[in-house]
Amino acid sequence: MSGVGPVEPGEGTRAWGTSDPDGPDGPPHPNALTRGPLVPLVRLYRRHRRAALAALTLTLLLAGGGYLSAVRQDAPPPRPTPPAPPYPSLVTDVSYLDEVAASRAAGNRTFSFAVLVSVQSGPPVTIAGIDQPYAGLSLTSEPRAPFLVRAGSAHKVVITMHVKECGKVPGNAGLPFLDVTLRNKRAMQVHGFILGPRYAQSLSQALQVACGNDSR
């Protein structure tokens, strides 16, 4: 064919300033990273990314465990359970002091003596009552029950007995005792305190004087 006309671009020819949809300025081909010379680099990057994520996860777990361990170590230990207070009979003592002169108006059937009530340790002990085992006698105390005795202290108590019936009192008191009702935070107990030979002698003499003229 003769004549000069515009030259048709050959196959694969690209003009300057145009964009190749498959070229560097166009969108990447879906399989662009899975084929070609970059495939080894991409695979290496993926393997390193998995390893980095696994290492980061392990580091976070270890850091969290160390934080919890530090919190447990810094927490104060639990308070120990306080021991139960002692039974009142184990820390209370009643001892005989001496005879106390009774008033003449009371008559010879009434006599008095003093005891000392003390508490060694523990919470305060309430003396809720004082009694004696003989049916022919009655008693009162000063101070009157109930009264409180604190640990490390002692109270003088004056016991006054009155003979109601000579036939129901012992002629010779061998081992006389006082029944004392004790109460603290642990328990309430009735405990018999033997006051010793001096108290037994004083009680026997007082009963002989009170009932010496009795016809029994």
Tab-separated table of N, CA and C in Angstrom, residues 62-197:
chain	number	residue	atom	x	y	z
A	62	LEU	N	4.210	-14.173	79.615
A	62	LEU	CA	5.199	-14.220	80.693
A	62	LEU	C	5.157	-12.953	81.534
A	63	ALA	N	4.989	-11.812	80.870
A	63	ALA	CA	4.921	-10.548	81.622
A	63	ALA	C	3.696	-10.520	82.513
A	64	GLY	N	2.552	-11.015	81.990
A	64	GLY	CA	1.355	-11.053	82.824
A	64	GLY	C	1.503	-11.978	84.009
A	65	GLY	N	2.132	-13.153	83.781
A	65	GLY	CA	2.370	-14.064	84.894
A	65	GLY	C	3.289	-13.474	85.929
A	66	GLY	N	4.340	-12.776	85.483
A	66	GLY	CA	5.247	-12.133	86.435
A	66	GLY	C	4.554	-11.054	87.226
A	67	TYR	N	3.643	-10.306	86.579
A	67	TYR	CA	2.913	-9.259	87.301
A	67	TYR	C	2.011	-9.865	88.371
A	68	LEU	N	1.291	-10.953	88.002
A	68	LEU	CA	0.428	-11.592	88.998
A	68	LEU	C	1.238	-12.161	90.150
A	69	SER	N	2.417	-12.748	89.805
A	69	SER	CA	3.264	-13.271	90.882
A	69	SER	C	3.738	-12.162	91.798
A	70	ALA	N	4.098	-11.008	91.222
A	70	ALA	CA	4.541	-9.885	92.049
A	70	ALA	C	3.408	-9.370	92.916
A	71	VAL	N	2.178	-9.351	92.368
A	71	VAL	CA	1.033	-8.896	93.156
A	71	VAL	C	0.792	-9.841	94.332
A	72	ARG	N	0.914	-11.175	94.065
A	72	ARG	CA	0.708	-12.128	95.147
A	72	ARG	C	1.769	-11.965	96.226
A	73	GLN	N	3.023	-11.717	95.817
A	73	GLN	CA	4.090	-11.569	96.787
A	73	GLN	C	3.943	-10.288	97.600
A	74	ASP	N	3.442	-9.228	96.947
A	74	ASP	CA	3.298	-7.960	97.649
A	74	ASP	C	2.074	-7.932	98.552
A	75	ALA	N	1.097	-8.817	98.335
A	75	ALA	CA	-0.117	-8.806	99.157
A	75	ALA	C	0.223	-9.233	100.583
A	76	PRO	N	-0.353	-8.584	101.586
A	76	PRO	CA	-0.057	-8.957	102.976
A	76	PRO	C	-0.599	-10.345	103.279
A	77	PRO	N	0.104	-11.114	104.099
A	77	PRO	CA	-0.383	-12.455	104.447
A	77	PRO	C	-1.671	-12.364	105.252
A	78	PRO	N	-2.513	-13.389	105.183
A	78	PRO	CA	-3.765	-13.352	105.962
A	78	PRO	C	-3.480	-13.318	107.447
A	79	ARG	N	-4.335	-12.603	108.153
A	79	ARG	CA	-4.157	-12.505	109.599
A	79	ARG	C	-4.461	-13.835	110.272
A	80	PRO	N	-3.603	-14.258	111.206
A	80	PRO	CA	-3.887	-15.523	111.896
A	80	PRO	C	-5.109	-15.400	112.796
A	81	THR	N	-5.818	-16.493	112.920
A	81	THR	CA	-7.000	-16.507	113.784
A	81	THR	C	-6.579	-16.378	115.244
A	82	PRO	N	-7.105	-15.395	115.958
A	82	PRO	CA	-6.697	-15.243	117.366
A	82	PRO	C	-7.131	-16.450	118.189
A	83	PRO	N	-6.319	-16.838	119.152
A	83	PRO	CA	-6.696	-17.999	119.979
A	83	PRO	C	-7.913	-17.689	120.835
A	84	ALA	N	-8.647	-18.737	121.155
A	84	ALA	CA	-9.834	-18.575	122.008
A	84	ALA	C	-9.405	-18.186	123.413
A	85	PRO	N	-10.183	-17.341	124.096
A	85	PRO	CA	-9.834	-16.975	125.476
A	85	PRO	C	-9.892	-18.198	126.381
A	86	PRO	N	-9.169	-18.176	127.500
A	86	PRO	CA	-9.163	-19.338	128.402
A	86	PRO	C	-10.490	-19.482	129.136
A	87	TYR	N	-10.741	-20.691	129.603
A	87	TYR	CA	-11.908	-20.903	130.452
A	87	TYR	C	-11.723	-20.128	131.761
A	88	PRO	N	-12.796	-19.547	132.306
A	88	PRO	CA	-12.627	-18.691	133.482
A	88	PRO	C	-12.088	-19.432	134.704
A	89	SER	N	-12.424	-20.718	134.837
A	89	SER	CA	-11.943	-21.463	136.005
A	89	SER	C	-10.436	-21.684	135.974
A	90	LEU	N	-9.821	-21.582	134.765
A	90	LEU	CA	-8.380	-21.804	134.647
A	90	LEU	C	-7.561	-20.571	135.028
A	91	VAL	N	-8.191	-19.410	135.055
A	91	VAL	CA	-7.433	-18.176	135.323
A	91	VAL	C	-7.915	-17.461	136.583
A	92	THR	N	-8.916	-18.013	137.259
A	92	THR	CA	-9.472	-17.370	138.458
A	92	THR	C	-9.044	-18.147	139.701
A	93	ASP	N	-8.723	-17.409	140.760
A	93	ASP	CA	-8.325	-18.028	142.020
A	93	ASP	C	-9.088	-17.371	143.170
A	94	VAL	N	-9.499	-18.197	144.122
A	94	VAL	CA	-10.164	-17.720	145.346
A	94	VAL	C	-9.362	-18.256	146.526
A	95	SER	N	-8.851	-17.376	147.359
A	95	SER	CA	-8.034	-17.794	148.507
A	95	SER	C	-8.600	-17.184	149.791
A	96	TYR	N	-8.433	-17.919	150.858
A	96	TYR	CA	-8.939	-17.480	152.160
A	96	TYR	C	-7.982	-16.453	152.778
A	97	LEU	N	-8.552	-15.361	153.345
A	97	LEU	CA	-7.746	-14.346	154.012
A	97	LEU	C	-7.806	-14.517	155.529
A	98	ASP	N	-8.959	-14.220	156.134
A	98	ASP	CA	-9.052	-14.307	157.599
A	98	ASP	C	-10.499	-14.087	158.022
A	99	GLU	N	-10.739	-14.290	159.335
A	99	GLU	CA	-12.055	-14.018	159.889
A	99	GLU	C	-12.303	-12.514	159.946
A	100	VAL	N	-13.559	-12.152	159.878
A	100	VAL	CA	-13.977	-10.750	159.982
A	100	VAL	C	-14.969	-10.656	161.143
A	101	ALA	N	-14.737	-9.720	162.050
A	101	ALA	CA	-15.609	-9.570	163.221
A	101	ALA	C	-17.013	-9.181	162.782
A	102	ALA	N	-17.988	-9.928	163.267
A	102	ALA	CA	-19.386	-9.634	162.946
A	102	ALA	C	-19.977	-8.736	164.020
A	103	SER	N	-20.995	-8.000	163.677
A	103	SER	CA	-21.644	-7.119	164.639
A	103	SER	C	-22.390	-7.933	165.686
A	104	ARG	N	-22.486	-7.424	166.886
A	104	ARG	CA	-23.193	-8.120	167.958
A	104	ARG	C	-24.675	-8.284	167.665
A	105	ALA	N	-25.196	-7.357	166.887
A	105	ALA	CA	-26.627	-7.436	166.565
A	105	ALA	C	-26.945	-8.654	165.717
A	106	ALA	N	-25.945	-9.153	165.034
A	106	ALA	CA	-26.197	-10.308	164.170
A	106	ALA	C	-26.396	-11.584	164.963
A	107	GLY	N	-25.928	-11.653	166.198
A	107	GLY	CA	-26.099	-12.859	167.008
A	107	GLY	C	-24.974	-13.848	166.755
A	108	ASN	N	-24.967	-14.901	167.565
A	108	ASN	CA	-23.863	-15.847	167.459
A	108	ASN	C	-24.051	-16.870	166.340
A	109	ARG	N	-25.168	-16.783	165.628
A	109	ARG	CA	-25.381	-17.687	164.503
A	109	ARG	C	-24.965	-17.053	163.173
A	110	THR	N	-24.364	-15.938	163.234
A	110	THR	CA	-23.869	-15.272	162.020
A	110	THR	C	-22.376	-15.004	162.187
A	111	PHE	N	-21.601	-15.311	161.179
A	111	PHE	CA	-20.154	-15.063	161.216
A	111	PHE	C	-19.682	-14.704	159.799
A	112	SER	N	-18.546	-14.010	159.744
A	112	SER	CA	-18.028	-13.507	158.469
A	112	SER	C	-16.544	-13.822	158.338
A	113	PHE	N	-16.106	-13.898	157.107
A	113	PHE	CA	-14.687	-14.070	156.795
A	113	PHE	C	-14.429	-13.449	155.416
A	114	ALA	N	-13.157	-13.220	155.110
A	114	ALA	CA	-12.781	-12.555	153.859
A	114	ALA	C	-12.020	-13.519	152.963
A	115	VAL	N	-12.275	-13.395	151.659
A	115	VAL	CA	-11.523	-14.144	150.650
A	115	VAL	C	-11.002	-13.146	149.616
A	116	LEU	N	-10.005	-13.591	148.860
A	116	LEU	CA	-9.427	-12.767	147.798
A	116	LEU	C	-9.689	-13.445	146.461
A	117	VAL	N	-10.364	-12.730	145.558
A	117	VAL	CA	-10.682	-13.248	144.225
A	117	VAL	C	-9.773	-12.542	143.222
A	118	SER	N	-9.010	-13.306	142.456
A	118	SER	CA	-8.072	-12.721	141.486
A	118	SER	C	-8.199	-13.431	140.137
A	119	VAL	N	-7.843	-12.701	139.084
A	119	VAL	CA	-7.840	-13.238	137.712
A	119	VAL	C	-6.437	-13.034	137.152
A	120	GLN	N	-5.854	-14.101	136.642
A	120	GLN	CA	-4.466	-14.044	136.191
A	120	GLN	C	-4.326	-13.426	134.810
A	121	SER	N	-5.134	-13.831	133.843
A	121	SER	CA	-4.967	-13.374	132.460
A	121	SER	C	-6.285	-13.520	131.722
A	122	GLY	N	-6.262	-13.079	130.450
A	122	GLY	CA	-7.440	-13.208	129.605
A	122	GLY	C	-8.434	-12.080	129.800
A	123	PRO	N	-9.626	-12.231	129.247
A	123	PRO	CA	-10.651	-11.199	129.376
A	123	PRO	C	-11.167	-11.115	130.816
A	124	PRO	N	-11.867	-10.042	131.158
A	124	PRO	CA	-12.430	-9.924	132.517
A	124	PRO	C	-13.365	-11.088	132.845
A	125	VAL	N	-13.392	-11.433	134.126
A	125	VAL	CA	-14.249	-12.528	134.602
A	125	VAL	C	-15.327	-11.932	135.503
A	126	THR	N	-16.549	-12.282	135.239
A	126	THR	CA	-17.671	-11.857	136.077
A	126	THR	C	-17.933	-12.910	137.140
A	127	ILE	N	-17.937	-12.500	138.396
A	127	ILE	CA	-18.342	-13.382	139.487
A	127	ILE	C	-19.859	-13.281	139.565
A	128	ALA	N	-20.521	-14.269	138.990
A	128	ALA	CA	-21.978	-14.214	138.860
A	128	ALA	C	-22.698	-14.714	140.099
A	129	GLY	N	-22.023	-15.461	140.961
A	129	GLY	CA	-22.668	-15.961	142.162
A	129	GLY	C	-21.683	-16.685	143.056
A	130	ILE	N	-21.958	-16.691	144.369
A	130	ILE	CA	-21.144	-17.411	145.354
A	130	ILE	C	-22.096	-18.197	146.248
A	131	ASP	N	-21.791	-19.468	146.455
A	131	ASP	CA	-22.654	-20.326	147.265
A	131	ASP	C	-21.784	-21.329	148.021
A	132	GLN	N	-22.399	-22.081	148.934
A	132	GLN	CA	-21.700	-23.116	149.692
A	132	GLN	C	-22.592	-24.361	149.734
A	133	PRO	N	-22.029	-25.530	150.031
A	133	PRO	CA	-22.773	-26.779	149.815
A	133	PRO	C	-23.701	-27.202	150.942
A	134	TYR	N	-23.687	-26.531	152.095
A	134	TYR	CA	-24.444	-27.029	153.244
A	134	TYR	C	-25.861	-26.457	153.253
A	135	ALA	N	-26.834	-27.347	153.409
A	135	ALA	CA	-28.240	-26.925	153.372
A	135	ALA	C	-28.620	-26.089	154.583
A	136	GLY	N	-27.921	-26.259	155.704
A	136	GLY	CA	-28.284	-25.510	156.909
A	136	GLY	C	-27.677	-24.133	156.979
A	137	LEU	N	-26.973	-23.692	155.935
A	137	LEU	CA	-26.327	-22.375	155.922
A	137	LEU	C	-26.807	-21.547	154.743
A	138	SER	N	-26.819	-20.251	154.921
A	138	SER	CA	-27.039	-19.304	153.824
A	138	SER	C	-25.920	-18.274	153.880
A	139	LEU	N	-25.652	-17.625	152.769
A	139	LEU	CA	-24.565	-16.640	152.774
A	139	LEU	C	-24.900	-15.446	151.894
A	140	THR	N	-24.246	-14.362	152.184
A	140	THR	CA	-24.259	-13.155	151.350
A	140	THR	C	-22.815	-12.712	151.172
A	141	SER	N	-22.592	-11.853	150.190
A	141	SER	CA	-21.231	-11.367	149.924
A	141	SER	C	-21.241	-9.857	149.767
A	142	GLU	N	-20.113	-9.276	150.052
A	142	GLU	CA	-19.914	-7.838	149.846
A	142	GLU	C	-18.563	-7.633	149.147
A	143	PRO	N	-18.527	-7.218	147.890
A	143	PRO	CA	-19.668	-6.755	147.095
A	143	PRO	C	-20.579	-7.913	146.682
A	144	ARG	N	-21.819	-7.558	146.417
A	144	ARG	CA	-22.784	-8.567	146.008
A	144	ARG	C	-22.516	-8.984	144.556
A	145	ALA	N	-22.756	-10.245	144.275
A	145	ALA	CA	-22.652	-10.719	142.891
A	145	ALA	C	-23.878	-10.235	142.094
A	146	PRO	N	-23.677	-9.928	140.798
A	146	PRO	CA	-22.437	-10.114	140.039
A	146	PRO	C	-21.507	-8.906	140.139
A	147	PHE	N	-20.206	-9.168	140.065
A	147	PHE	CA	-19.217	-8.095	139.964
A	147	PHE	C	-18.073	-8.589	139.075
A	148	LEU	N	-17.313	-7.631	138.563
A	148	LEU	CA	-16.302	-7.914	137.537
A	148	LEU	C	-14.905	-7.860	138.136
A	149	VAL	N	-14.067	-8.814	137.729
A	149	VAL	CA	-12.657	-8.834	138.120
A	149	VAL	C	-11.823	-8.874	136.837
A	150	ARG	N	-10.980	-7.884	136.651
A	150	ARG	CA	-10.146	-7.814	135.453
A	150	ARG	C	-8.836	-8.578	135.645
A	151	ALA	N	-8.228	-8.943	134.531
A	151	ALA	CA	-6.957	-9.675	134.569
A	151	ALA	C	-5.884	-8.835	135.243
A	152	GLY	N	-5.111	-9.473	136.112
A	152	GLY	CA	-4.047	-8.778	136.823
A	152	GLY	C	-4.505	-8.046	138.061
A	153	SER	N	-5.773	-8.179	138.425
A	153	SER	CA	-6.290	-7.495	139.614
A	153	SER	C	-6.905	-8.507	140.571
A	154	ALA	N	-7.155	-8.055	141.821
A	154	ALA	CA	-7.743	-8.914	142.851
A	154	ALA	C	-8.754	-8.111	143.651
A	155	HIS	N	-9.810	-8.757	144.100
A	155	HIS	CA	-10.863	-8.118	144.879
A	155	HIS	C	-11.028	-8.841	146.214
A	156	LYS	N	-11.094	-8.066	147.265
A	156	LYS	CA	-11.406	-8.627	148.579
A	156	LYS	C	-12.923	-8.734	148.703
A	157	VAL	N	-13.374	-9.916	149.076
A	157	VAL	CA	-14.805	-10.173	149.197
A	157	VAL	C	-15.068	-10.682	150.614
A	158	VAL	N	-16.015	-10.072	151.294
A	158	VAL	CA	-16.399	-10.501	152.644
A	158	VAL	C	-17.619	-11.403	152.533
A	159	ILE	N	-17.473	-12.651	153.019
A	159	ILE	CA	-18.551	-13.633	153.003
A	159	ILE	C	-19.178	-13.678	154.399
A	160	THR	N	-20.484	-13.523	154.470
A	160	THR	CA	-21.215	-13.619	155.743
A	160	THR	C	-22.148	-14.816	155.674
A	161	MET	N	-21.990	-15.721	156.660
A	161	MET	CA	-22.824	-16.919	156.712
A	161	MET	C	-23.769	-16.846	157.904
A	162	HIS	N	-24.936	-17.390	157.695
A	162	HIS	CA	-25.949	-17.439	158.753
A	162	HIS	C	-26.421	-18.882	158.905
A	163	VAL	N	-26.384	-19.388	160.130
A	163	VAL	CA	-26.818	-20.757	160.396
A	163	VAL	C	-28.334	-20.768	160.490
A	164	LYS	N	-28.966	-21.476	159.588
A	164	LYS	CA	-30.430	-21.575	159.591
A	164	LYS	C	-30.909	-22.787	160.384
A	165	GLU	N	-30.173	-23.887	160.301
A	165	GLU	CA	-30.599	-25.124	160.964
A	165	GLU	C	-29.352	-25.922	161.322
A	166	CYS	N	-29.104	-26.060	162.632
A	166	CYS	CA	-27.878	-26.726	163.078
A	166	CYS	C	-27.833	-28.196	162.698
A	167	GLY	N	-28.980	-28.816	162.583
A	167	GLY	CA	-29.002	-30.232	162.225
A	167	GLY	C	-28.519	-30.512	160.822
A	168	LYS	N	-28.409	-29.505	159.994
A	168	LYS	CA	-27.994	-29.696	158.603
A	168	LYS	C	-26.622	-29.084	158.300
A	169	VAL	N	-25.853	-28.833	159.366
A	169	VAL	CA	-24.480	-28.334	159.147
A	169	VAL	C	-23.513	-29.379	159.708
A	170	PRO	N	-22.305	-29.487	159.172
A	170	PRO	CA	-21.355	-30.495	159.656
A	170	PRO	C	-20.811	-30.117	161.029
A	171	GLY	N	-20.615	-31.114	161.887
A	171	GLY	CA	-20.014	-30.853	163.183
A	171	GLY	C	-18.555	-30.489	163.058
A	172	ASN	N	-17.897	-31.057	162.060
A	172	ASN	CA	-16.482	-30.759	161.837
A	172	ASN	C	-16.238	-30.710	160.333
A	173	ALA	N	-16.108	-29.524	159.806
A	173	ALA	CA	-15.941	-29.350	158.360
A	173	ALA	C	-14.535	-29.791	157.962
A	174	GLY	N	-14.452	-30.855	157.143
A	174	GLY	CA	-13.152	-31.379	156.747
A	174	GLY	C	-12.512	-30.597	155.619
A	175	LEU	N	-13.142	-30.620	154.451
A	175	LEU	CA	-12.632	-29.889	153.279
A	175	LEU	C	-13.752	-29.009	152.726
A	176	PRO	N	-14.114	-27.970	153.433
A	176	PRO	CA	-15.206	-27.105	152.946
A	176	PRO	C	-14.739	-26.311	151.718
A	177	PHE	N	-15.699	-25.960	150.880
A	177	PHE	CA	-15.380	-25.209	149.663
A	177	PHE	C	-16.506	-24.223	149.370
A	178	LEU	N	-16.223	-23.322	148.464
A	178	LEU	CA	-17.213	-22.366	147.987
A	178	LEU	C	-17.491	-22.646	146.517
A	179	ASP	N	-18.758	-22.655	146.148
A	179	ASP	CA	-19.156	-22.769	144.740
A	179	ASP	C	-19.253	-21.360	144.161
A	180	VAL	N	-18.422	-21.081	143.167
A	180	VAL	CA	-18.385	-19.747	142.563
A	180	VAL	C	-18.764	-19.884	141.084
A	181	THR	N	-19.740	-19.105	140.660
A	181	THR	CA	-20.152	-19.084	139.257
A	181	THR	C	-19.328	-18.030	138.527
A	182	LEU	N	-18.595	-18.475	137.501
A	182	LEU	CA	-17.679	-17.613	136.745
A	182	LEU	C	-18.167	-17.489	135.305
A	183	ARG	N	-17.971	-16.304	134.734
A	183	ARG	CA	-18.370	-16.095	133.331
A	183	ARG	C	-17.378	-15.161	132.653
A	184	ASN	N	-16.938	-15.542	131.458
A	184	ASN	CA	-16.172	-14.633	130.593
A	184	ASN	C	-16.606	-14.870	129.148
A	185	LYS	N	-15.821	-14.372	128.176
A	185	LYS	CA	-16.213	-14.504	126.777
A	185	LYS	C	-16.205	-15.952	126.297
A	186	ARG	N	-15.458	-16.816	126.987
A	186	ARG	CA	-15.338	-18.202	126.539
A	186	ARG	C	-16.490	-19.070	127.031
A	187	ALA	N	-16.842	-18.947	128.329
A	187	ALA	CA	-17.829	-19.877	128.887
A	187	ALA	C	-18.337	-19.367	130.219
A	188	MET	N	-19.344	-20.076	130.726
A	188	MET	CA	-19.868	-19.868	132.081
A	188	MET	C	-19.698	-21.186	132.836
A	189	GLN	N	-19.055	-21.119	134.011
A	189	GLN	CA	-18.753	-22.323	134.768
A	189	GLN	C	-19.079	-22.121	136.246
A	190	VAL	N	-19.456	-23.218	136.888
A	190	VAL	CA	-19.587	-23.251	138.342
A	190	VAL	C	-18.415	-24.081	138.855
A	191	HIS	N	-17.545	-23.448	139.631
A	191	HIS	CA	-16.321	-24.112	140.077
A	191	HIS	C	-16.256	-24.099	141.600
A	192	GLY	N	-15.888	-25.262	142.166
A	192	GLY	CA	-15.739	-25.364	143.608
A	192	GLY	C	-14.305	-25.064	144.030
A	193	PHE	N	-14.111	-24.024	144.830
A	193	PHE	CA	-12.784	-23.637	145.312
A	193	PHE	C	-12.602	-24.128	146.749
A	194	ILE	N	-11.634	-25.025	146.970
A	194	ILE	CA	-11.275	-25.467	148.317
A	194	ILE	C	-10.321	-24.431	148.904
A	195	LEU	N	-10.676	-23.869	150.031
A	195	LEU	CA	-9.941	-22.734	150.570
A	195	LEU	C	-8.839	-23.125	151.555
A	196	GLY	N	-8.636	-24.406	151.798
A	196	GLY	CA	-7.502	-24.827	152.604
A	196	GLY	C	-7.834	-25.072	154.064
A	197	PRO	N	-6.835	-25.535	154.841
A	197	PRO	CA	-7.066	-25.927	156.252
A	197	PRO	C	-7.416	-24.751	157.160
